[in-house]
Short mmCIF file of C-alpha atoms in Angstrom, two decimals:
data_model
loop_
_atom_site.label_atom_id
_atom_site.label_comp_id
_atom_site.label_asym_id
_atom_site.label_seq_id
_atom_site.Cartn_x
_atom_site.Cartn_y
_atom_site.Cartn_z
CA UNK F 1 1.96 -38.92 20.43
CA UNK F 2 -1.12 -37.53 18.43
CA UNK F 3 -2.57 -34.36 19.42
CA UNK F 4 -6.63 -34.90 19.62
CA UNK F 5 -8.77 -33.67 16.73
CA UNK F 6 -12.00 -31.81 16.48
CA UNK F 7 -13.49 -31.74 12.69
CA UNK F 8 -15.75 -29.31 12.00
CA UNK F 9 -17.25 -28.35 8.17
CA UNK F 10 -16.53 -24.93 7.01
CA UNK F 11 -19.96 -23.23 6.95
CA UNK F 12 -21.32 -25.03 10.00
CA UNK F 13 -18.06 -24.91 12.76
CA UNK F 14 -20.08 -26.58 15.17
CA UNK F 15 -21.02 -30.00 13.95
CA UNK F 16 -19.74 -33.34 15.09
CA UNK F 17 -16.15 -34.63 14.69
CA UNK F 18 -13.78 -36.85 15.66
CA UNK F 19 -11.71 -36.24 18.49
CA UNK F 20 -8.38 -38.15 19.59
CA UNK F 21 -6.81 -36.62 22.62
CA UNK F 22 -2.80 -37.17 23.77
CA UNK F 23 -1.22 -37.05 27.18
CA UNK F 24 1.57 -35.43 28.40
CA UNK F 25 2.93 -37.16 31.48
CA UNK F 26 4.72 -36.06 34.40
CA UNK F 27 5.14 -37.93 37.65
CA UNK F 28 2.66 -36.11 39.67
CA UNK F 29 -0.61 -35.61 36.93
CA UNK F 30 -1.31 -35.83 32.90
CA UNK F 31 -1.75 -33.21 30.52
CA UNK F 32 -4.64 -33.67 28.08
CA UNK F 33 -3.54 -32.32 24.46
CA UNK F 34 -6.41 -31.58 22.17
CA UNK F 35 -6.35 -30.69 18.53
CA UNK F 36 -9.13 -28.97 16.85
CA UNK F 37 -9.47 -28.45 13.29
CA UNK F 38 -12.27 -26.28 11.75
CA UNK F 39 -11.85 -26.01 8.01
CA UNK F 40 -8.66 -25.13 7.44
CA UNK F 41 -7.99 -23.47 10.94
CA UNK F 42 -6.21 -25.97 13.92
CA UNK F 43 -5.45 -25.21 17.08
CA UNK F 44 -4.29 -27.07 20.59
CA UNK F 45 -5.95 -26.92 23.71
CA UNK F 46 -4.41 -28.59 26.92
CA UNK F 47 -6.25 -29.48 29.99
CA UNK F 48 -6.14 -31.65 32.96
CA UNK F 49 -8.63 -34.63 34.21
CA UNK F 50 -9.72 -32.06 36.66
CA UNK F 51 -10.40 -29.32 34.01
CA UNK F 52 -12.77 -32.23 32.07
CA UNK F 53 -14.65 -32.72 35.53
CA UNK F 54 -14.96 -29.18 36.25
CA UNK F 55 -16.87 -28.72 32.85
CA UNK F 56 -19.44 -31.63 33.25
CA UNK F 57 -20.23 -30.14 36.40
CA UNK F 58 -21.59 -27.42 34.60
CA UNK F 59 -23.07 -29.25 31.84
CA UNK F 60 -25.08 -31.18 33.98
CA UNK F 61 -26.22 -28.60 36.47
CA UNK F 62 -27.88 -27.10 33.02
CA UNK F 63 -29.21 -30.44 32.61
CA UNK F 64 -28.25 -31.06 29.31
CA UNK F 65 -25.66 -34.19 29.72
CA UNK F 66 -25.57 -37.53 31.31
CA UNK F 67 -24.38 -37.58 34.68
CA UNK F 68 -22.57 -40.61 33.98
CA UNK F 69 -21.00 -39.82 30.91
CA UNK F 70 -17.58 -38.41 31.97
CA UNK F 71 -15.31 -41.70 33.18
CA UNK F 72 -14.94 -41.71 37.02
CA UNK F 73 -11.88 -40.51 38.28
CA UNK F 74 -9.90 -43.41 39.71
CA UNK F 75 -7.15 -42.81 42.87
CA UNK F 76 -5.14 -46.23 42.50
CA UNK F 77 -2.87 -46.77 39.82
CA UNK F 78 -4.21 -43.81 38.17
CA UNK F 79 -0.57 -43.13 36.42
CA UNK F 80 -0.38 -46.39 35.22
CA UNK F 81 0.11 -46.64 31.43
CA UNK F 82 -2.50 -48.73 30.94
CA UNK F 83 -5.29 -46.83 32.97
CA UNK F 84 -3.76 -43.75 30.91
CA UNK F 85 -4.44 -44.97 27.71
CA UNK F 86 -8.00 -46.06 28.68
CA UNK F 87 -8.69 -42.72 30.21
CA UNK F 88 -7.40 -40.75 27.03
CA UNK F 89 -10.02 -43.20 24.80
CA UNK F 90 -13.02 -42.63 27.03
CA UNK F 91 -12.13 -38.83 27.05
CA UNK F 92 -12.09 -38.66 23.46
CA UNK F 93 -15.58 -40.49 23.56
CA UNK F 94 -16.82 -37.68 26.03
CA UNK F 95 -15.95 -35.21 23.55
CA UNK F 96 -16.89 -36.49 20.64
CA UNK F 97 -20.89 -37.79 22.15
CA UNK F 98 -21.00 -34.28 23.49
CA UNK F 99 -20.47 -32.78 19.83
CA UNK F 100 -23.28 -35.21 18.36
CA UNK F 101 -25.58 -34.22 20.96
CA UNK F 102 -24.83 -30.42 20.17
CA UNK F 103 -24.10 -30.16 16.31
CA UNK F 104 -26.40 -26.28 16.13
CA UNK F 105 -25.47 -24.59 19.24
CA UNK F 106 -22.37 -25.54 21.28
CA UNK F 107 -22.56 -24.84 25.01
CA UNK F 108 -21.19 -22.02 26.50
CA UNK F 109 -18.97 -24.37 28.89
CA UNK F 110 -18.26 -26.58 25.90
CA UNK F 111 -17.31 -23.62 23.82
CA UNK F 112 -15.33 -22.33 26.53
CA UNK F 113 -13.58 -25.66 27.26
CA UNK F 114 -12.46 -25.65 23.48
CA UNK F 115 -11.36 -21.96 22.85
CA UNK F 116 -13.85 -21.76 20.38
CA UNK F 117 -14.03 -17.54 21.86
CA UNK F 118 -10.12 -17.15 20.81
CA UNK F 119 -9.63 -19.71 17.04
CA UNK F 120 -13.63 -20.36 15.59
CA UNK F 121 -15.63 -17.90 14.06
CA UNK F 122 -19.16 -18.16 15.91
CA UNK F 123 -17.18 -18.84 19.00
CA UNK F 124 -14.88 -15.01 18.65
CA UNK F 125 -18.29 -13.32 17.24
CA UNK F 126 -20.29 -14.42 20.09
CA UNK F 127 -17.51 -13.05 22.71
CA UNK F 128 -17.30 -9.75 21.18
CA UNK F 129 -21.01 -9.64 21.23
CA UNK F 130 -21.51 -10.16 24.69
CA UNK F 131 -18.36 -7.86 25.51
CA UNK F 132 -19.92 -5.06 23.92
CA UNK F 133 -23.80 -5.80 25.29
CA UNK F 134 -22.18 -4.99 28.71
CA UNK F 135 -19.35 -2.10 27.44
CA UNK F 136 -20.54 -1.51 23.94
CA UNK F 137 -22.15 2.38 25.01
CA UNK F 138 -19.86 3.47 27.41
CA UNK F 139 -16.87 3.15 24.97
CA UNK F 140 -19.20 4.97 22.85
CA UNK F 141 -19.36 7.76 25.02
CA UNK F 142 -16.13 8.18 26.30
CA UNK F 143 -15.01 8.37 22.92
CA UNK F 144 -12.04 5.81 22.66
CA UNK F 145 -10.13 4.30 20.16
CA UNK F 146 -11.44 0.59 20.13
CA UNK F 147 -8.79 -2.38 19.07
CA UNK F 148 -9.77 -5.24 16.79
CA UNK F 149 -8.14 -7.95 15.57
CA UNK F 150 -8.31 -8.94 11.74
CA UNK F 151 -9.49 -12.24 13.18
CA UNK F 152 -11.93 -10.59 15.15
CA UNK F 153 -12.95 -8.88 11.74
CA UNK F 154 -12.95 -11.69 9.48
CA UNK F 155 -15.13 -13.42 12.16
CA UNK F 156 -17.83 -10.89 11.89
CA UNK F 157 -17.58 -10.57 7.80
CA UNK F 158 -17.96 -14.41 7.55
CA UNK F 159 -20.67 -14.58 10.23
CA UNK F 160 -22.66 -11.81 7.83
CA UNK F 161 -22.61 -14.07 4.66
CA UNK F 162 -23.88 -17.00 6.30
CA UNK F 163 -27.78 -17.61 6.19
CA UNK F 164 -28.09 -18.34 9.49
CA UNK F 165 -29.88 -16.50 12.97
CA UNK F 166 -27.78 -13.67 14.32
CA UNK F 167 -27.98 -15.61 17.63
CA UNK F 168 -27.71 -19.31 17.76
CA UNK F 169 -27.44 -20.37 20.97
CA UNK F 170 -30.85 -18.56 22.37
CA UNK F 171 -28.49 -15.99 24.48
CA UNK F 172 -29.24 -12.31 23.73
CA UNK F 173 -26.34 -11.32 24.89
CA UNK F 174 -24.41 -12.83 22.09
CA UNK F 175 -26.57 -11.37 19.49
CA UNK F 176 -24.80 -10.44 16.37
CA UNK F 177 -26.76 -7.28 16.11
CA UNK F 178 -24.78 -5.65 19.15
CA UNK F 179 -21.77 -5.80 17.12
CA UNK F 180 -23.29 -4.02 13.92
CA UNK F 181 -24.96 -1.38 16.33
CA UNK F 182 -21.86 -0.66 17.99
CA UNK F 183 -20.15 -0.81 14.63
CA UNK F 184 -21.83 1.98 13.37
CA UNK F 185 -21.33 4.26 15.65
CA UNK F 186 -17.69 3.91 16.38
CA UNK F 187 -15.29 6.67 15.41
CA UNK F 188 -12.21 5.54 16.48
CA UNK F 189 -10.37 1.94 15.35
CA UNK F 190 -7.22 0.56 16.05
CA UNK F 191 -6.60 -2.82 13.82
CA UNK F 192 -3.29 -4.81 15.12
CA UNK F 193 -2.49 -8.10 13.37
CA UNK F 194 0.04 -10.42 14.46
CA UNK F 195 3.37 -12.04 12.65
CA UNK F 196 3.18 -15.71 12.84
CA UNK F 197 0.44 -17.87 13.53
CA UNK F 198 -2.12 -16.79 16.32
CA UNK F 199 -1.76 -18.37 19.61
CA UNK F 200 -1.75 -22.08 19.21
CA UNK F 201 -3.12 -22.26 15.89
CA UNK F 202 -1.85 -22.18 12.73
CA UNK F 203 -4.31 -19.05 11.50
CA UNK F 204 -2.10 -16.40 9.64
CA UNK F 205 -4.34 -13.27 10.01
CA UNK F 206 -2.44 -11.34 7.58
CA UNK F 207 -4.40 -13.71 4.70
CA UNK F 208 -7.61 -13.43 6.37
CA UNK F 209 -10.13 -11.22 4.36
CA UNK F 210 -12.01 -8.82 6.50
CA UNK F 211 -14.70 -5.94 5.38
CA UNK F 212 -14.49 -2.40 6.98
CA UNK F 213 -17.64 -1.14 4.99
CA UNK F 214 -19.51 -2.27 8.65
CA UNK F 215 -18.27 0.82 9.72
CA UNK F 216 -20.24 3.54 9.13
CA UNK F 217 -19.32 6.70 11.36
CA UNK F 218 -15.39 5.97 11.56
CA UNK F 219 -12.88 9.37 11.94
CA UNK F 220 -9.81 7.71 12.90
CA UNK F 221 -8.44 4.76 11.80
CA UNK F 222 -4.69 2.96 12.15
CA UNK F 223 -3.97 -0.68 10.83
CA UNK F 224 -0.61 -2.52 11.20
CA UNK F 225 0.34 -5.90 10.41
CA UNK F 226 -2.08 -6.39 7.55
CA UNK F 227 -1.80 -7.13 4.27
CA UNK F 228 -3.39 -4.19 1.75
CA UNK F 229 -4.66 -7.12 -0.42
CA UNK F 230 -7.11 -8.44 2.77
CA UNK F 231 -8.38 -5.22 3.48
CA UNK F 232 -11.99 -4.39 2.24
CA UNK F 233 -14.08 -1.79 2.40
CA UNK F 234 -11.80 1.12 2.91
CA UNK F 235 -12.77 3.09 -0.11
CA UNK F 236 -16.55 3.46 1.89
CA UNK F 237 -14.75 5.32 4.31
CA UNK F 238 -13.76 8.40 1.90
CA UNK F 239 -16.32 10.08 3.35
CA UNK F 240 -15.87 10.02 6.79
CA UNK F 241 -11.96 9.67 7.86
CA UNK F 242 -10.14 12.50 9.02
CA UNK F 243 -6.94 10.23 10.09
CA UNK F 244 -5.92 7.48 8.43
CA UNK F 245 -2.26 5.28 9.45
CA UNK F 246 -1.04 2.27 8.27
CA UNK F 247 2.15 0.86 8.92
CA UNK F 248 4.17 -2.69 7.98
CA UNK F 249 0.91 -3.53 5.77
CA UNK F 250 1.57 -2.26 2.18
CA UNK F 251 4.02 -1.68 -0.82
CA UNK F 252 2.43 1.16 -2.63
CA UNK F 253 -0.04 4.19 -1.70
CA UNK F 254 -2.28 3.22 -4.67
CA UNK F 255 -3.37 -0.19 -3.02
CA UNK F 256 -4.41 2.03 0.09
CA UNK F 257 -5.62 5.10 -1.49
CA UNK F 258 -7.27 3.89 -5.29
CA UNK F 259 -7.88 -0.19 -4.42
CA UNK F 260 -10.08 0.49 -7.53
CA UNK F 261 -6.40 1.20 -9.85
CA UNK F 262 -6.68 -2.59 -10.36
CA UNK F 263 -10.04 -3.06 -12.20
CA UNK F 264 -9.76 0.35 -13.77
CA UNK F 265 -6.39 0.84 -15.54
CA UNK F 266 -7.00 4.52 -16.93
CA UNK F 267 -8.39 6.51 -14.06
CA UNK F 268 -9.22 10.05 -12.76
CA UNK F 269 -9.83 11.76 -9.25
CA UNK F 270 -13.03 13.46 -9.11
CA UNK F 271 -13.11 17.07 -9.99
CA UNK F 272 -10.12 16.91 -11.90
CA UNK F 273 -9.12 18.02 -15.73
CA UNK F 274 -7.83 15.25 -17.89
CA UNK F 275 -7.63 15.18 -21.57
CA UNK F 276 -7.04 11.63 -21.92
CA UNK F 277 -9.88 9.17 -21.84
CA UNK F 278 -10.54 7.74 -18.81
CA UNK F 279 -12.37 4.03 -17.37
CA UNK F 280 -13.51 5.25 -13.86
CA UNK F 281 -13.42 8.59 -12.07
CA UNK F 282 -12.54 7.91 -8.66
CA UNK F 283 -14.40 10.01 -5.25
CA UNK F 284 -11.95 11.82 -3.35
CA UNK F 285 -11.03 11.32 0.59
CA UNK F 286 -13.21 14.61 1.56
CA UNK F 287 -12.33 14.81 5.05
CA UNK F 288 -8.76 13.52 5.30
CA UNK F 289 -5.90 16.06 6.75
CA UNK F 290 -3.97 13.80 8.54
CA UNK F 291 -2.05 10.33 6.46
CA UNK F 292 0.62 8.61 8.25
CA UNK F 293 1.85 5.94 6.13
CA UNK F 294 5.22 5.18 8.02
CA UNK F 295 6.97 1.83 8.52
CA UNK F 296 6.02 0.28 5.23
CA UNK F 297 8.07 -0.63 1.82
CA UNK F 298 6.98 2.24 -0.30
CA UNK F 299 8.99 2.88 -3.25
CA UNK F 300 7.18 6.03 -4.64
CA UNK F 301 4.74 8.98 -4.45
CA UNK F 302 2.11 7.94 -6.81
CA UNK F 303 -0.38 9.81 -8.44
CA UNK F 304 -2.96 8.10 -6.01
CA UNK F 305 -2.02 11.41 -4.06
CA UNK F 306 -4.46 13.56 -6.26
CA UNK F 307 -7.50 12.13 -4.15
CA UNK F 308 -6.05 13.61 -0.72
CA UNK F 309 -6.14 17.14 -1.73
CA UNK F 310 -6.74 18.16 1.93
CA UNK F 311 -4.07 16.22 3.55
CA UNK F 312 -2.12 19.02 5.98
CA UNK F 313 -0.18 16.09 7.76
CA UNK F 314 1.99 13.65 5.77
CA UNK F 315 4.22 11.00 7.66
CA UNK F 316 5.90 8.35 4.78
CA UNK F 317 8.93 7.94 6.84
CA UNK F 318 10.70 4.60 7.24
CA UNK F 319 10.06 3.65 4.02
CA UNK F 320 12.30 2.96 0.86
CA UNK F 321 11.65 6.21 -1.12
CA UNK F 322 14.65 7.78 -3.30
CA UNK F 323 12.90 10.56 -5.36
CA UNK F 324 10.07 12.96 -3.88
CA UNK F 325 7.23 13.41 -6.45
CA UNK F 326 3.27 14.26 -6.94
CA UNK F 327 3.29 16.24 -3.94
CA UNK F 328 2.36 19.20 -5.62
CA UNK F 329 -1.19 17.84 -5.81
CA UNK F 330 -1.53 18.78 -2.27
CA UNK F 331 -2.02 22.49 -1.76
CA UNK F 332 -2.80 22.05 1.82
CA UNK F 333 0.82 20.32 3.11
CA UNK F 334 1.80 21.64 6.68
CA UNK F 335 3.60 19.15 7.71
CA UNK F 336 5.71 16.25 5.95
CA UNK F 337 8.06 13.93 7.24
CA UNK F 338 10.07 12.33 5.11
CA UNK F 339 12.35 10.51 7.57
CA UNK F 340 14.65 7.28 6.81
CA UNK F 341 14.42 6.62 3.48
CA UNK F 342 16.63 6.72 0.93
CA UNK F 343 17.02 10.41 -0.39
CA UNK F 344 19.88 11.35 -1.63
CA UNK F 345 19.41 14.50 -3.04
CA UNK F 346 15.91 16.82 -2.92
CA UNK F 347 15.90 19.79 -5.53
CA UNK F 348 13.52 22.64 -6.55
CA UNK F 349 11.75 21.77 -3.22
CA UNK F 350 9.32 24.62 -2.85
CA UNK F 351 7.88 23.18 -6.09
CA UNK F 352 6.41 19.97 -4.64
CA UNK F 353 6.10 20.61 -1.06
CA UNK F 354 4.50 24.31 -1.20
CA UNK F 355 4.34 26.36 1.84
CA UNK F 356 5.34 23.52 4.81
CA UNK F 357 6.05 24.68 7.80
CA UNK F 358 7.70 21.68 9.32
CA UNK F 359 10.11 18.97 7.39
CA UNK F 360 11.70 15.89 8.87
CA UNK F 361 14.61 14.74 6.06
CA UNK F 362 16.34 12.98 9.32
CA UNK F 363 18.73 9.39 8.63
CA UNK F 364 18.62 9.63 4.65
CA UNK F 365 21.86 9.91 2.83
CA UNK F 366 21.38 13.71 1.72
CA UNK F 367 24.94 15.78 0.92
CA UNK F 368 23.84 18.76 -0.37
CA UNK F 369 20.88 21.24 0.13
CA UNK F 370 20.65 23.29 -2.34
CA UNK F 371 17.25 22.44 -3.08
CA UNK F 372 15.84 23.82 0.14
CA UNK F 373 16.96 27.55 -0.48
CA UNK F 374 13.31 28.79 -1.48
CA UNK F 375 10.92 27.19 1.27
CA UNK F 376 10.64 30.36 2.40
CA UNK F 377 7.75 29.46 5.54
CA UNK F 378 9.71 26.18 6.65
CA UNK F 379 10.24 26.77 10.56
CA UNK F 380 11.00 23.39 11.81
CA UNK F 381 13.94 21.68 9.54
CA UNK F 382 15.35 18.04 11.24
CA UNK F 383 18.51 17.17 8.98
CA UNK F 384 19.69 14.90 11.52
CA UNK F 385 21.93 11.44 10.52
CA UNK F 386 22.76 12.34 6.72
CA UNK F 387 26.13 13.03 4.77
CA UNK F 388 26.29 16.18 5.47
CA UNK F 389 30.10 17.12 5.96
CA UNK F 390 30.47 20.89 4.58
CA UNK F 391 29.64 24.02 6.64
CA UNK F 392 28.87 25.99 3.20
CA UNK F 393 26.05 23.89 2.95
CA UNK F 394 24.13 25.68 5.67
CA UNK F 395 24.53 28.85 3.36
CA UNK F 396 21.58 27.38 1.37
CA UNK F 397 19.37 27.41 4.07
CA UNK F 398 20.43 30.43 6.03
CA UNK F 399 18.35 32.69 4.52
CA UNK F 400 15.04 31.23 5.30
CA UNK F 401 13.35 33.60 7.36
CA UNK F 402 10.91 31.58 9.43
CA UNK F 403 13.32 28.65 10.52
CA UNK F 404 13.71 28.26 14.08
CA UNK F 405 14.28 25.11 14.91
CA UNK F 406 16.93 22.93 12.88
CA UNK F 407 18.29 19.82 13.68
CA UNK F 408 21.85 18.90 12.44
CA UNK F 409 22.91 16.01 14.89
CA UNK F 410 24.67 12.96 13.74
CA UNK F 411 26.27 14.78 10.93
CA UNK F 412 29.65 14.32 9.45
CA UNK F 413 30.18 18.13 10.05
CA UNK F 414 29.26 17.98 14.10
CA UNK F 415 32.96 17.18 15.10
CA UNK F 416 34.30 20.13 13.00
CA UNK F 417 35.77 22.29 16.06
CA UNK F 418 33.06 25.04 16.71
CA UNK F 419 30.62 23.48 14.88
CA UNK F 420 28.00 25.37 16.40
CA UNK F 421 28.83 28.66 15.89
CA UNK F 422 30.13 28.73 12.70
CA UNK F 423 26.70 27.06 11.77
CA UNK F 424 24.80 29.88 13.45
CA UNK F 425 26.96 32.15 11.58
CA UNK F 426 25.69 31.36 8.51
CA UNK F 427 22.55 33.12 9.84
CA UNK F 428 23.58 36.38 10.01
CA UNK F 429 21.42 38.55 12.33
CA UNK F 430 18.83 35.70 12.94
CA UNK F 431 21.04 33.70 14.92
CA UNK F 432 19.44 34.31 18.32
CA UNK F 433 16.10 33.23 16.83
CA UNK F 434 17.81 29.64 15.40
CA UNK F 435 17.64 27.08 17.33
CA UNK F 436 20.15 24.49 17.07
CA UNK F 437 20.07 20.79 17.90
CA UNK F 438 17.24 21.10 20.50
CA UNK F 439 19.79 23.76 22.20
CA UNK F 440 18.74 27.47 22.60
CA UNK F 441 21.69 29.35 21.38
CA UNK F 442 23.60 31.08 24.42
CA UNK F 443 24.63 34.93 24.56
CA UNK F 444 28.81 33.31 24.57
CA UNK F 445 27.99 31.60 21.71
CA UNK F 446 26.30 35.04 19.96
CA UNK F 447 29.66 36.73 20.66
CA UNK F 448 31.30 34.03 19.05
CA UNK F 449 28.88 34.43 16.28
CA UNK F 450 29.88 37.94 16.01
CA UNK F 451 33.12 37.85 15.67
CA UNK F 452 33.35 34.63 13.18
CA UNK F 453 30.50 37.70 10.81
CA UNK F 454 33.03 40.12 10.81
CA UNK F 455 35.47 38.23 9.44
CA UNK F 456 33.81 36.74 7.06
CA UNK F 457 32.90 40.14 5.72
CA UNK F 458 36.52 40.88 5.94
CA UNK F 459 37.35 37.98 3.71
CA UNK F 460 34.47 38.97 1.17
CA UNK F 461 36.19 42.84 0.93
CA UNK F 462 39.42 41.17 -0.03
CA UNK F 463 38.01 38.40 -2.58
CA UNK F 464 36.13 40.93 -4.49
CA UNK F 465 39.13 43.51 -3.98
CA UNK F 466 41.44 40.61 -5.19
CA UNK F 467 40.02 40.37 -8.63
CA UNK F 468 40.21 44.42 -9.50
CA UNK F 469 43.29 47.39 -9.42
CA UNK F 470 44.77 48.68 -6.02
CA UNK F 471 43.02 50.16 -4.08
CA UNK F 472 42.81 52.09 -0.98
CA UNK F 473 39.98 50.47 1.89
CA UNK F 474 39.41 52.21 4.72
CA UNK F 475 38.26 50.24 7.90
CA UNK F 476 36.18 51.86 10.54
CA UNK F 477 35.77 49.10 13.53
CA UNK F 478 33.44 49.87 16.19
CA UNK F 479 33.29 46.06 18.02
CA UNK F 480 31.74 47.87 21.00
CA UNK F 481 28.88 47.88 19.23
CA UNK F 482 29.53 44.37 17.62
CA UNK F 483 29.52 46.62 13.57
CA UNK F 484 31.68 46.77 10.92
CA UNK F 485 31.56 49.60 8.11
CA UNK F 486 33.65 49.06 5.23
CA UNK F 487 34.02 51.71 2.88
CA UNK F 488 36.19 51.56 -0.18
CA UNK F 489 37.77 54.09 -2.38
CA UNK F 490 37.44 56.80 0.45
CA UNK F 491 40.14 58.49 2.68
CA UNK F 492 39.08 59.11 6.31
CA UNK F 493 41.73 61.13 8.38
CA UNK F 494 41.01 60.76 11.77
CA UNK F 495 41.10 57.62 13.82
CA UNK F 496 41.04 55.29 10.93
CA UNK F 497 43.01 52.34 9.57
CA UNK F 498 44.54 53.27 6.13
CA UNK F 499 46.44 50.56 4.03
CA UNK F 500 47.12 49.63 0.91
CA UNK F 501 45.27 46.74 -0.92
CA UNK F 502 47.52 44.04 0.11
CA UNK F 503 47.78 44.37 3.84
CA UNK F 504 44.25 45.85 4.52
CA UNK F 505 43.37 42.64 5.92
CA UNK F 506 46.40 41.99 7.60
CA UNK F 507 46.21 45.21 9.08
CA UNK F 508 42.63 44.88 9.92
CA UNK F 509 43.33 42.09 12.11
CA UNK F 510 46.20 42.96 13.75
CA UNK F 511 45.43 45.93 14.96
CA UNK F 512 42.54 44.61 16.94
CA UNK F 513 44.31 42.76 18.62
CA UNK F 514 47.00 45.11 19.75
CA UNK F 515 44.08 47.68 20.90
CA UNK F 516 43.24 45.07 23.50
CA UNK F 517 46.17 46.05 25.32
CA UNK F 518 46.74 49.94 24.68
CA UNK F 519 45.63 52.64 27.09
CA UNK F 520 42.50 54.45 25.93
CA UNK F 521 44.16 57.51 25.21
CA UNK F 522 46.92 55.89 23.26
CA UNK F 523 47.37 56.00 19.71
CA UNK F 524 49.36 53.04 17.43
CA UNK F 525 51.22 54.29 14.45
CA UNK F 526 52.52 51.63 11.86
CA UNK F 527 54.60 51.94 9.10
CA UNK F 528 53.66 49.71 5.92
CA UNK F 529 56.99 49.99 4.06
CA UNK F 530 56.78 53.80 3.60
CA UNK F 531 53.44 53.61 1.51
CA UNK F 532 51.38 54.27 3.90
CA UNK F 533 51.10 56.29 7.70
CA UNK F 534 48.32 54.04 10.08
CA UNK F 535 46.61 55.76 12.67
CA UNK F 536 44.36 53.49 14.87
CA UNK F 537 42.35 55.22 17.78
CA UNK F 538 42.32 52.45 20.40
CA UNK F 539 39.37 53.83 22.00
CA UNK F 540 37.28 50.55 20.88
CA UNK F 541 38.89 46.96 22.29
CA UNK F 542 37.84 43.66 21.06
#
């Protein structure tokens, strides 16, 4: 079957063209398929004969067409092949006649019938203008986010380039001025493209250039599913924009933050000192505090960040970063999201990330945490879904004084027995202040942490003593107060444990275990191969 075809020139979309209609038949009714061509753009529209009849009634009511123009409805033999083919040709002629009768301004019923409001430049802008005529002021006062498609903004940009009146069909509600007034005052904009063709057309929105310079007061913009090559006029928003979000749209930060870089090989940010000759000085983003470029294909943090000095929130998650560079230029960073990239190591992070409070490194391939030891202002750290296997790595962040929330879920170390208490023990006296994996530390966990801390300290003493001469170590245990005091080269005669260097740890732990079953007034005496006599006060229980 051959679809119907309407041909329009690119600059004059409403000139007459040829119409060819195909028929999709069933036992009950026929559906006429119309293919409309506007320059390089094509789309299809499906209608039954009753839709043609309704269109004709509207046009005759406005006294714009002859009532006899539409072929009459046939009751007998309406499904016969000959009748269907004849009606197909008659409807083709009907549409062709209408297009020739209205070469400059298509009547609204006909434009709607052919879906101009969805795919054709004039129809799109007319429909948007009428919508804003009725709701524009209300939307501006409410301060809501207004959504536009790239095809709509492309149509506006194309309309502004044409040397023609802003209102072609004589309907003041469809005047382009309503759109321009609205865009000048709009503060919050969202632009979402599409993957693949739009509707029943062959239009690929990702290939349509559009101009953002019509927006004069934008504070926030979110763009998704648009190619960075099609975005024009973004630099005109540098003086007003506070929040910029860009998703599924770019492979480099440079193409968004410094689109002029394609014209000037040697450029420098406004106000920066440069020892090399430059061909252009690029204005900075004066009010930009939030930059969200997650879900792109960015491989490196280039020096375009020099232009966003006031950014506090930076989201580069779900990209392809393997290193962290140039962030030292962002002195005001507070929140950084580098999750789900390709980071394997993060060295000397404090030299690039400064005094940040929130850092997300989830979903990378980190095995070590040595580069995080000096992030002293860090409050929230997400390390989930990495390759951290050794509990010793937690020591690198255990001394961070402000850390309150730590997420280590879905790491290999999580399968270690008593994983939570062993991690919390690395934070020493701050264990109670740390929320691990979204769960508040319990009293039972804190008690276990204290025992682990005691054992750890004892091990440290043994390591120090094993490297020197034999010494007598006096150990006083007071576990009821959750405190251990270790004193070397001293001899405490009353209620102390006196052992030689080689048996210090063994007797310390052994005595604690035995004390649990002894009466409060009983003392335990052990002989250590006739070297020392051991007296242990049992008034302190484990």
